[in-house]
CSV table of C-alpha atoms and ligand atoms in Angstrom, one decimal:
chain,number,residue,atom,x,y,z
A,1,UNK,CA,0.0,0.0,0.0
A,2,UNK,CA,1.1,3.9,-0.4
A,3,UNK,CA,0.6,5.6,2.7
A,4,UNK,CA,1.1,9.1,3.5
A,5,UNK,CA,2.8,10.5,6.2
A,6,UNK,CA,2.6,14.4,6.9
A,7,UNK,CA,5.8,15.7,8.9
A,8,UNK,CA,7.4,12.0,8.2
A,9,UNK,CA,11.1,13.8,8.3
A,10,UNK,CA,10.3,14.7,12.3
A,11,UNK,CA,11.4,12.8,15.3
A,12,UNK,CA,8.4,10.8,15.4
A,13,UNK,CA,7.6,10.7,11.7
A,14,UNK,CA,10.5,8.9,10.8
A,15,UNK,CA,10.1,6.4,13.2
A,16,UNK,CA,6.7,6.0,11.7
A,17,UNK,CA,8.4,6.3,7.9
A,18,UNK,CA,10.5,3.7,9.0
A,19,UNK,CA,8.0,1.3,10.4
A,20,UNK,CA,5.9,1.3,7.2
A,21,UNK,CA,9.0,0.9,4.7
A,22,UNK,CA,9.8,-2.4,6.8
A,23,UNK,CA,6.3,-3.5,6.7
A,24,UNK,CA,6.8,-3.2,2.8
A,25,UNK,CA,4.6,-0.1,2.1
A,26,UNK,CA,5.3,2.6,-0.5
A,27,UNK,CA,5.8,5.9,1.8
A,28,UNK,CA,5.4,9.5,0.7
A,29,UNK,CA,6.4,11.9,3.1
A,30,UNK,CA,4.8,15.9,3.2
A,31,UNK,CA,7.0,18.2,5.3
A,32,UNK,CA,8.4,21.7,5.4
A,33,UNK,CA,11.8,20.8,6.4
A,34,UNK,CA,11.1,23.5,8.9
A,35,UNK,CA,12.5,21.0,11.8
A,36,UNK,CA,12.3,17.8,9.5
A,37,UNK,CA,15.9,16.2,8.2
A,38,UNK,CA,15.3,14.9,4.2
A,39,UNK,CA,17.6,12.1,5.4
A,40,UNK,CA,15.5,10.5,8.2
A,41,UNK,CA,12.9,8.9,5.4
A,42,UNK,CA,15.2,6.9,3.6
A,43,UNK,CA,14.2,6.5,-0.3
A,44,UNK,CA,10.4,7.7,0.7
A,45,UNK,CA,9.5,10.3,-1.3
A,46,UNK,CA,9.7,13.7,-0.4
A,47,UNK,CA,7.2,16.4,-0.7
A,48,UNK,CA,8.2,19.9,0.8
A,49,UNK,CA,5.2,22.1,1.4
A,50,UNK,CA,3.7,23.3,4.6
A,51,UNK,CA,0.7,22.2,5.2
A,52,UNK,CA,-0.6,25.1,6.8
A,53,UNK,CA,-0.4,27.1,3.2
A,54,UNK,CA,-3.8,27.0,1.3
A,55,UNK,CA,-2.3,27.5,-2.2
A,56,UNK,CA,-0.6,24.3,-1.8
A,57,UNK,CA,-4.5,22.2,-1.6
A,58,UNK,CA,-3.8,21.1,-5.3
A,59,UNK,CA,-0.2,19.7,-4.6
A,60,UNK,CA,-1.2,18.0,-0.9
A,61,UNK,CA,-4.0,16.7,-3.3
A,62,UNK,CA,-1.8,15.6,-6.1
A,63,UNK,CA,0.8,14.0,-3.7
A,64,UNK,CA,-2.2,11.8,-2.5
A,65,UNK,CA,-2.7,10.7,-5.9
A,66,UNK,CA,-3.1,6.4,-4.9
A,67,UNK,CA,-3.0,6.6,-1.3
A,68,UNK,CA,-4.5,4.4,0.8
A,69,UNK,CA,-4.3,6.4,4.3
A,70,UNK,CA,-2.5,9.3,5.5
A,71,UNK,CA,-1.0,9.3,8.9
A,72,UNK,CA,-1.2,13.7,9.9
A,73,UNK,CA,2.1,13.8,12.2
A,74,UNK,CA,3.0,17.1,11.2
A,75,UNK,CA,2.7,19.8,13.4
A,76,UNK,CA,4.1,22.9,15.7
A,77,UNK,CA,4.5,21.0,19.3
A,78,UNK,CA,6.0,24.2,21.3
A,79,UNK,CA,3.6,25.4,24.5
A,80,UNK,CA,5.6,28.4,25.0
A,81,UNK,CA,5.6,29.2,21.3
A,82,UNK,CA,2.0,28.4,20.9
A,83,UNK,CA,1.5,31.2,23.4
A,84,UNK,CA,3.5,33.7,22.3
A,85,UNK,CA,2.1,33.0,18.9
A,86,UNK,CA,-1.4,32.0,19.0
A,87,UNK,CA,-2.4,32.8,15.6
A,88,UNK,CA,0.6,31.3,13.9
A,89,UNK,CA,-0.4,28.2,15.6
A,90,UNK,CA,-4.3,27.7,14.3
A,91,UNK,CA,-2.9,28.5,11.1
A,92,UNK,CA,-0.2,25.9,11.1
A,93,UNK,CA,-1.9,23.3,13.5
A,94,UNK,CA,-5.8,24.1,12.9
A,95,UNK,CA,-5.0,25.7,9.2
A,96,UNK,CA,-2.7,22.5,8.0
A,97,UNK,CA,-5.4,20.3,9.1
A,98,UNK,CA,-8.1,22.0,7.3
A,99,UNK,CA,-6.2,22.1,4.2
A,100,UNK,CA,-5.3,18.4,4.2
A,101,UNK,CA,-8.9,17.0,4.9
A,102,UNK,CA,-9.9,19.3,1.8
A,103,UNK,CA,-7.0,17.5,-0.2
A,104,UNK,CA,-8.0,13.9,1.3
A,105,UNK,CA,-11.8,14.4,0.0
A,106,UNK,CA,-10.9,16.0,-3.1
A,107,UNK,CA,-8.2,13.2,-3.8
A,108,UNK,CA,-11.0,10.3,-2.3
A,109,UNK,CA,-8.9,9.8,0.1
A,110,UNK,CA,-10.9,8.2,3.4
A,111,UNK,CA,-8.5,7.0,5.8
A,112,UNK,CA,-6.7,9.1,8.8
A,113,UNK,CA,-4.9,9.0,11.6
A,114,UNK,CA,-3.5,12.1,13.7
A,115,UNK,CA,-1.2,12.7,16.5
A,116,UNK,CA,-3.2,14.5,18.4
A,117,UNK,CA,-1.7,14.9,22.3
A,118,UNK,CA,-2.2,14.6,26.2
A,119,UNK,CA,-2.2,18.3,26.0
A,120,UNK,CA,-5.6,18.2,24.7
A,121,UNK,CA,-7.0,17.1,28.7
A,122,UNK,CA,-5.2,20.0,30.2
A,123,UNK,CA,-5.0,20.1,34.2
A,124,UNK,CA,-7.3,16.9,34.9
A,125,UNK,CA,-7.5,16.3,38.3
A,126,UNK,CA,-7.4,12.3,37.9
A,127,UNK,CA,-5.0,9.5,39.0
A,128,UNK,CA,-5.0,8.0,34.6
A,129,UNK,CA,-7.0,10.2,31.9
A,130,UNK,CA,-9.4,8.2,30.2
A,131,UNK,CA,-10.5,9.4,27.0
A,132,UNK,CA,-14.0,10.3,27.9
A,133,UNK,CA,-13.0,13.0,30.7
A,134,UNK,CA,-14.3,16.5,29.9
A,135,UNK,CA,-11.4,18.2,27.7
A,136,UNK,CA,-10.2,21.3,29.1
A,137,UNK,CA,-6.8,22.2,27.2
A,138,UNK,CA,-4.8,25.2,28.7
A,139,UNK,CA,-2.6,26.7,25.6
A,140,UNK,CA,-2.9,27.7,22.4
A,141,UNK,CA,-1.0,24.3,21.2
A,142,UNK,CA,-3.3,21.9,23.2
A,143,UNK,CA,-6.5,23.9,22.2
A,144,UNK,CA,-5.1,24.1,18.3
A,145,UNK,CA,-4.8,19.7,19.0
A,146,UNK,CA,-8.4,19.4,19.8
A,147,UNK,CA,-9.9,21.3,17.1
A,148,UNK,CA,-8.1,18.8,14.8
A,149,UNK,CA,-9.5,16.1,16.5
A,150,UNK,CA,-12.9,17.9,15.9
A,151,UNK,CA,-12.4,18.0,12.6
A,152,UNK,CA,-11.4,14.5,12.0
A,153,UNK,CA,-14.7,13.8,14.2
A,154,UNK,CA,-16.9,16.0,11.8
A,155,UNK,CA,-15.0,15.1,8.6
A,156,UNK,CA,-15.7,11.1,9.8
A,157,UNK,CA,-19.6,12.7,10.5
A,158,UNK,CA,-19.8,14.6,6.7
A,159,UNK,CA,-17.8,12.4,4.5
A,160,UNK,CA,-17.4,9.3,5.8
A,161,UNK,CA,-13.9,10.1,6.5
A,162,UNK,CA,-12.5,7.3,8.9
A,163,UNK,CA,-10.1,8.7,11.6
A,164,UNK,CA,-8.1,7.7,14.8
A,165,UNK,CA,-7.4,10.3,17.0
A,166,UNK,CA,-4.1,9.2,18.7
A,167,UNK,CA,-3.5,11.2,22.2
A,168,UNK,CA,0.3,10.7,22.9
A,169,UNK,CA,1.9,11.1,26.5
A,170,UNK,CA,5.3,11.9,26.8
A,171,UNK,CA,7.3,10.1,23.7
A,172,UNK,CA,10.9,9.7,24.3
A,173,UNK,CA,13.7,7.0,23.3
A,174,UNK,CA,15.1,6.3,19.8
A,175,UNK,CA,14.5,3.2,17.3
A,176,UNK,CA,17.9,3.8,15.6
A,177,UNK,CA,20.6,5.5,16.5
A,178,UNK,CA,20.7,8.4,13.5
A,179,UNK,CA,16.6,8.5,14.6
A,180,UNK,CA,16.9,10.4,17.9
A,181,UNK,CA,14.9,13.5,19.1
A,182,UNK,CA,17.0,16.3,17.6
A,183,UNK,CA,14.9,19.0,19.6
A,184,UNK,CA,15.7,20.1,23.1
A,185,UNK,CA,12.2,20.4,24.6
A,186,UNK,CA,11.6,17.6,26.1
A,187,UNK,CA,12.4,16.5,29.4
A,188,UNK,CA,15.3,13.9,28.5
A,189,UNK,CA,17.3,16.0,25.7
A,190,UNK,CA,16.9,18.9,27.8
A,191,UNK,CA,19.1,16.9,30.7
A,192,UNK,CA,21.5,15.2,28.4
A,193,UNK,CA,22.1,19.1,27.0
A,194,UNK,CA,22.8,20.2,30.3
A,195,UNK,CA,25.2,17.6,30.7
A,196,UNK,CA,26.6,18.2,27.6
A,197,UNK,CA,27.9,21.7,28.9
A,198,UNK,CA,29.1,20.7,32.4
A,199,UNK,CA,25.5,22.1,34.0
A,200,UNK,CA,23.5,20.4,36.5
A,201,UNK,CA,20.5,19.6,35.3
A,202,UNK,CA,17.0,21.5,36.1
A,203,UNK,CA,14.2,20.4,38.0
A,204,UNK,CA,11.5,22.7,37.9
A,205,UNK,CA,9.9,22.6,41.6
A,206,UNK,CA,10.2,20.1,43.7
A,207,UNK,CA,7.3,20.8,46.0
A,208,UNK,CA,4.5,19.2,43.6
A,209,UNK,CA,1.9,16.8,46.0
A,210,UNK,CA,3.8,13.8,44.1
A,211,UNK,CA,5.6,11.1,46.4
A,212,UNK,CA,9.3,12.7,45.6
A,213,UNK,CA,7.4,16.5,45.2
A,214,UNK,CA,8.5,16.5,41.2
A,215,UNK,CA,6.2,16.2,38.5
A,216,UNK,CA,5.2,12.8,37.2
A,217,UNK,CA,4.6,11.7,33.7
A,218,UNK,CA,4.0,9.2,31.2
A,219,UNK,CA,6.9,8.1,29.0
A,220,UNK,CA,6.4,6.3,25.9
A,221,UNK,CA,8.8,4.8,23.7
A,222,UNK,CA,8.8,6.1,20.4
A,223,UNK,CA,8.7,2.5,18.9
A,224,UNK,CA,5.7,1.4,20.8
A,225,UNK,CA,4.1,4.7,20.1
A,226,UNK,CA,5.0,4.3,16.3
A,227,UNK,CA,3.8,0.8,16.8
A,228,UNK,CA,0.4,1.8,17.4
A,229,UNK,CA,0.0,3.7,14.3
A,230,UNK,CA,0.6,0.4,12.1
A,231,UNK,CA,-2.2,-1.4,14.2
A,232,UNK,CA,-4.4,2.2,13.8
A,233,UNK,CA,-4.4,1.4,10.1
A,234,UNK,CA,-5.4,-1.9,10.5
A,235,UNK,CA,-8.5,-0.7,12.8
A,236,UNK,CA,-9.1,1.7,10.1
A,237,UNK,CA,-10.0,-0.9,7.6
A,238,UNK,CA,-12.6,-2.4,10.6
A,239,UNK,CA,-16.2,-2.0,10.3
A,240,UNK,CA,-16.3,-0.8,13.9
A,241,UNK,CA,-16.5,3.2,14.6
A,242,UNK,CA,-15.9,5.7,11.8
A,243,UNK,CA,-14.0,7.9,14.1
A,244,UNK,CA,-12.1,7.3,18.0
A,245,UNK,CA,-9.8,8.7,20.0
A,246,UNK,CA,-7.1,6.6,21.8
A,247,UNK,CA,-4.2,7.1,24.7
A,248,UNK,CA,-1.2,6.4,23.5
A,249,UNK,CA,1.1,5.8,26.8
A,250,UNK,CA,2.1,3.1,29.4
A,251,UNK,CA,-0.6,4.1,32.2
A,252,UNK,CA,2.7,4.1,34.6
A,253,UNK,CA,4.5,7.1,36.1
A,254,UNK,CA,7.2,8.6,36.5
A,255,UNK,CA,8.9,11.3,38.2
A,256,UNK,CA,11.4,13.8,37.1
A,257,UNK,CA,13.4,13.1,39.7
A,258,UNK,CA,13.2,9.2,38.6
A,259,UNK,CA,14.0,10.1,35.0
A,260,UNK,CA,17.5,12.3,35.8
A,261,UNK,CA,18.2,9.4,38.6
A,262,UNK,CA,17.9,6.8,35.1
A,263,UNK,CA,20.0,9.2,33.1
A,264,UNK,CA,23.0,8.6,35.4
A,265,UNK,CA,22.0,5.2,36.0
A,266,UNK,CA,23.0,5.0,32.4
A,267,UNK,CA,25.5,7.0,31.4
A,268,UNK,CA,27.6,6.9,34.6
A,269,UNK,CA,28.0,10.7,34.9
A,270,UNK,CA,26.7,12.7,37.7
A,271,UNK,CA,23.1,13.8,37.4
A,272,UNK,CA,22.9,16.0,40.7
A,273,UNK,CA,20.2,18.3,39.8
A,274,UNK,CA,19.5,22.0,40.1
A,275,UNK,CA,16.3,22.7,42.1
A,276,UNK,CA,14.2,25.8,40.6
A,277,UNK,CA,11.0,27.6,40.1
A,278,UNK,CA,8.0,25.8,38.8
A,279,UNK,CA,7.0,26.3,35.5
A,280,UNK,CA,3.2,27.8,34.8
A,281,UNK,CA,0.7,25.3,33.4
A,282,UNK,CA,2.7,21.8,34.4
A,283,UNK,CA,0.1,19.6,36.0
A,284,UNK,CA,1.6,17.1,39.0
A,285,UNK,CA,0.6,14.4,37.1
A,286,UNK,CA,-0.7,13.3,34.0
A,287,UNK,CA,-0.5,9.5,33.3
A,288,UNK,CA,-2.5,7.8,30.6
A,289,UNK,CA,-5.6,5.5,31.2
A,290,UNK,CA,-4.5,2.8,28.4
A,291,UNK,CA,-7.0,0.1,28.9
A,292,UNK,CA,-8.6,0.9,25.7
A,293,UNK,CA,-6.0,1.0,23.3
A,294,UNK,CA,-4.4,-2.4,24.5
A,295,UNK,CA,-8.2,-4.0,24.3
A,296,UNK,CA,-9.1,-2.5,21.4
A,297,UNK,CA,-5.8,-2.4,19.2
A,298,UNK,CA,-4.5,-5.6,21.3
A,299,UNK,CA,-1.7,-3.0,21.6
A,300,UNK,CA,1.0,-2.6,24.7
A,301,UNK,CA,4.1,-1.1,25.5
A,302,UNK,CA,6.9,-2.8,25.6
A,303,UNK,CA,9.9,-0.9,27.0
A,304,UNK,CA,10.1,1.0,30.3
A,305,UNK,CA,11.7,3.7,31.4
A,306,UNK,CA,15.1,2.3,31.0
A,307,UNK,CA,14.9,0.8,27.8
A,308,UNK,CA,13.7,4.8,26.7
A,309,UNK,CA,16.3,6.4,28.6
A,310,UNK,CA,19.0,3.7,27.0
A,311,UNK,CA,18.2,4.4,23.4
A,312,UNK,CA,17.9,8.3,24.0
A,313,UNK,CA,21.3,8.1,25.6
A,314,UNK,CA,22.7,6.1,22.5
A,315,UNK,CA,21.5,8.0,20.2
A,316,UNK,CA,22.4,11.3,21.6
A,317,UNK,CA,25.8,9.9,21.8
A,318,UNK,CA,26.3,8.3,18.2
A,319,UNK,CA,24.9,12.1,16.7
A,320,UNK,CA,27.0,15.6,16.8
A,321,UNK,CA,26.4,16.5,20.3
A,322,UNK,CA,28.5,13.5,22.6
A,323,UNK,CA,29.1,13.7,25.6
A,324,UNK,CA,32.8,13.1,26.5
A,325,UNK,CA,33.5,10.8,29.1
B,1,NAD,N1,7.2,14.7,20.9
B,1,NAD,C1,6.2,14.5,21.8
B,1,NAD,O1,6.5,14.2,22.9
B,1,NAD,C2,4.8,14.7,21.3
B,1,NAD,C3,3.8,14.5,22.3
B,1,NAD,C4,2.4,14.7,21.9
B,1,NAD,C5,2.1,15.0,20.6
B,1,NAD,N2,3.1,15.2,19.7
B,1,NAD,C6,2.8,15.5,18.3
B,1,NAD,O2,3.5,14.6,17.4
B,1,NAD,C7,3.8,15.3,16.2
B,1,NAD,C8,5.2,15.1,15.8
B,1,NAD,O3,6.1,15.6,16.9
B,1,NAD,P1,7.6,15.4,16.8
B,1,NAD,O4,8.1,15.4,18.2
B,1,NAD,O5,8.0,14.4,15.8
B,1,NAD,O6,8.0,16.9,16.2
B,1,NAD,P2,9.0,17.3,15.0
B,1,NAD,O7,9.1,18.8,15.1
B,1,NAD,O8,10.3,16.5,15.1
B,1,NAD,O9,8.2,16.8,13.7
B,1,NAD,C9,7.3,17.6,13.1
B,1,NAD,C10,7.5,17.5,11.6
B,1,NAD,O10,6.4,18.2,10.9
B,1,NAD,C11,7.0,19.1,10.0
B,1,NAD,N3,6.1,20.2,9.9
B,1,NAD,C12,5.8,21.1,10.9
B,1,NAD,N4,4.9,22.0,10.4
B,1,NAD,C13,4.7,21.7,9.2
B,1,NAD,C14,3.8,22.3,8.1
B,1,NAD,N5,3.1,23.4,8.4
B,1,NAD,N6,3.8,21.7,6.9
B,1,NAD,C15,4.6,20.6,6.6
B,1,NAD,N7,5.4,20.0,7.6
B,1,NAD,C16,5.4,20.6,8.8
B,1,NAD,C17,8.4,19.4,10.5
B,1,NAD,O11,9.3,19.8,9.5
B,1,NAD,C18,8.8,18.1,11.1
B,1,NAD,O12,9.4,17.2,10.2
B,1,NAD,C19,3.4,16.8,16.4
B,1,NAD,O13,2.2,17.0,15.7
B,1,NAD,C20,3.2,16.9,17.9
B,1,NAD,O14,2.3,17.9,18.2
B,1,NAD,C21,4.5,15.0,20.0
């Protein structure tokens, strides 16, 4: 089968990209470039446009020219910079969708899945988020998620569009080496960055009601998570519910503190963190409800915390920025 896959030159894309060209699928990849590499997608081909541009409808539309699904990665991820920029954001995030759906239909197109995110719940006040809590997202970037998912929801409703919502914790880890997160946002980069320069790393409050008072999350290997997207296509072609929305995460937690402790654990250095401020708008806890992914998709994890943190630290230290030890 062709299947298309929108930002497929990202961290998580490729991964994807990867995934599908082993499973013996043709793969054609839209993407900017803006923080895609070309050389993450293998012989895939390569269309640069950004999504998020409606004069480019006819060539998203001719790119989907015998495809048999498209999975919507791309997308601006940055909370601070959704913020800063709100507008920028709907007409990247909200825009790129819109503009893609009106490809999909035109090209007869019926098939979708989108990374959507945890972001989209917000601050819920719950031990595990299932999927059916009220959604009350607290950015521009989280808000800009769930209007996709409306629109796969209402697309699936006018069209007969079939789409998987895919809500995805906190993805971390690296599949291959060269395939690591090139970005410096997330919690585990961030650390191996500080310890890249000699700095301690940060731990942004420590006096969270969480049994070691940092911030606990859901960490998801970026093979499991890419994983699910193979079996998403495969419920996709089920006669059971034109459109869902599923967790994608362990439904286990961990803290910060736990994380930095793994980092060292790893990579023998000294990990001794810097105690600051809390950041605005980081909930104590968010950990995915999973139970129906893994009855539905027959999906699970399969790596913990260790196995992430092993293949982050490899493949930060097979790419440009290693760590002398
Ligand atoms: N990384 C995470 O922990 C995480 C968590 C939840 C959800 N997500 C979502 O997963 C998706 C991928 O995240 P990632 O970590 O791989 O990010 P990434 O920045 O590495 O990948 C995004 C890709 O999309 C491309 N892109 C961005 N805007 C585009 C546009 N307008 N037109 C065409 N291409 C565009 C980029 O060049 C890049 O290749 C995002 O939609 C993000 O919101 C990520």
């Amino acid at each position: 089968m062709s299947i298309c896959v929108t930002g497929g030159a990202g961290y998580i894309g490729a991964h994807i990209v990867r995934l599908l060209q082993q499973a013996g699928h043709q793969v054609i990849v839209l993407d900017d470039l803006s923080t895609g590499v070309p050389t993450r997608i293998g012989d895939a081909t390569l269309v640069q446009l950004d999504l998020g541009d409606t004069a480019e409808i006819p060539r998203i539309q001719a790119a989907l020219d015998g495809c048999s699904a498209v999975i919507h990665v791309a997308g601006r991820k940055q909370v601070g910079e959704s913020v800063a920029r709100p507008a920028w954001y709907y007409q990247q995030n909200v825009g790129g969708m819109a503009n893609l759906l009106l490809a999909m239909q035109a090209a007869g197109v019926d098939r979708l899945v989108f990374s959507s995110s945890a972001a989209t719940y917000g601050e819920p006040n719950v031990a595990r988020v299932r999927e059916d809590i009220v959604m009350k997202p607290i950015n521009p970037y989280g808000e800009s998620k769930l209007v996709g998912e409306w629109m796969v929801r209402d697309a699936a409703r006018a069209w007969g569009l079939r789409g998987v919502n895919l809500r995805y914790f906190n993805v971390a880890g690296a599949g291959w080496e060269e395939l690591g997160d090139p970005a410096v946002l997330n919690l585990i980069p961030m650390v191996l960055q500080k310890l890249q320069h000699s700095q301690k790393p940060a731990i942004f409050g420590d006096d969270y009601p969480t049994p070691d008072g940092t911030c606990v999350r859901d960490y998801i290997h970026v093979v499991d998570l890419a994983n699910a997207h193979m079996i998403a296509l495969d419920y996709l072609e089920r006669d059971e519910r034109p459109f869902d929305a599923f967790n994608i995460g362990t439904g286990n937690g961990n803290s910060v503190r736990e994380v930095i402790e793994m980092i060292g654990e790893v990579s023998g250095l000294d990990v001794t963190p810097e105690v600051t401020a809390r950041r605005p708008g980081d909930p104590p806890v968010l950990i995915g409800d999973v139970d129906r992914i893994e009855q539905v998709f027959e999906w699970k994890a399969q790596h913990d915390l260790r196995s992430i943190v092993d293949s982050a630290w490899r493949a930060w230290q097979a790419g440009p920025r290693r760590i002398a030890l």
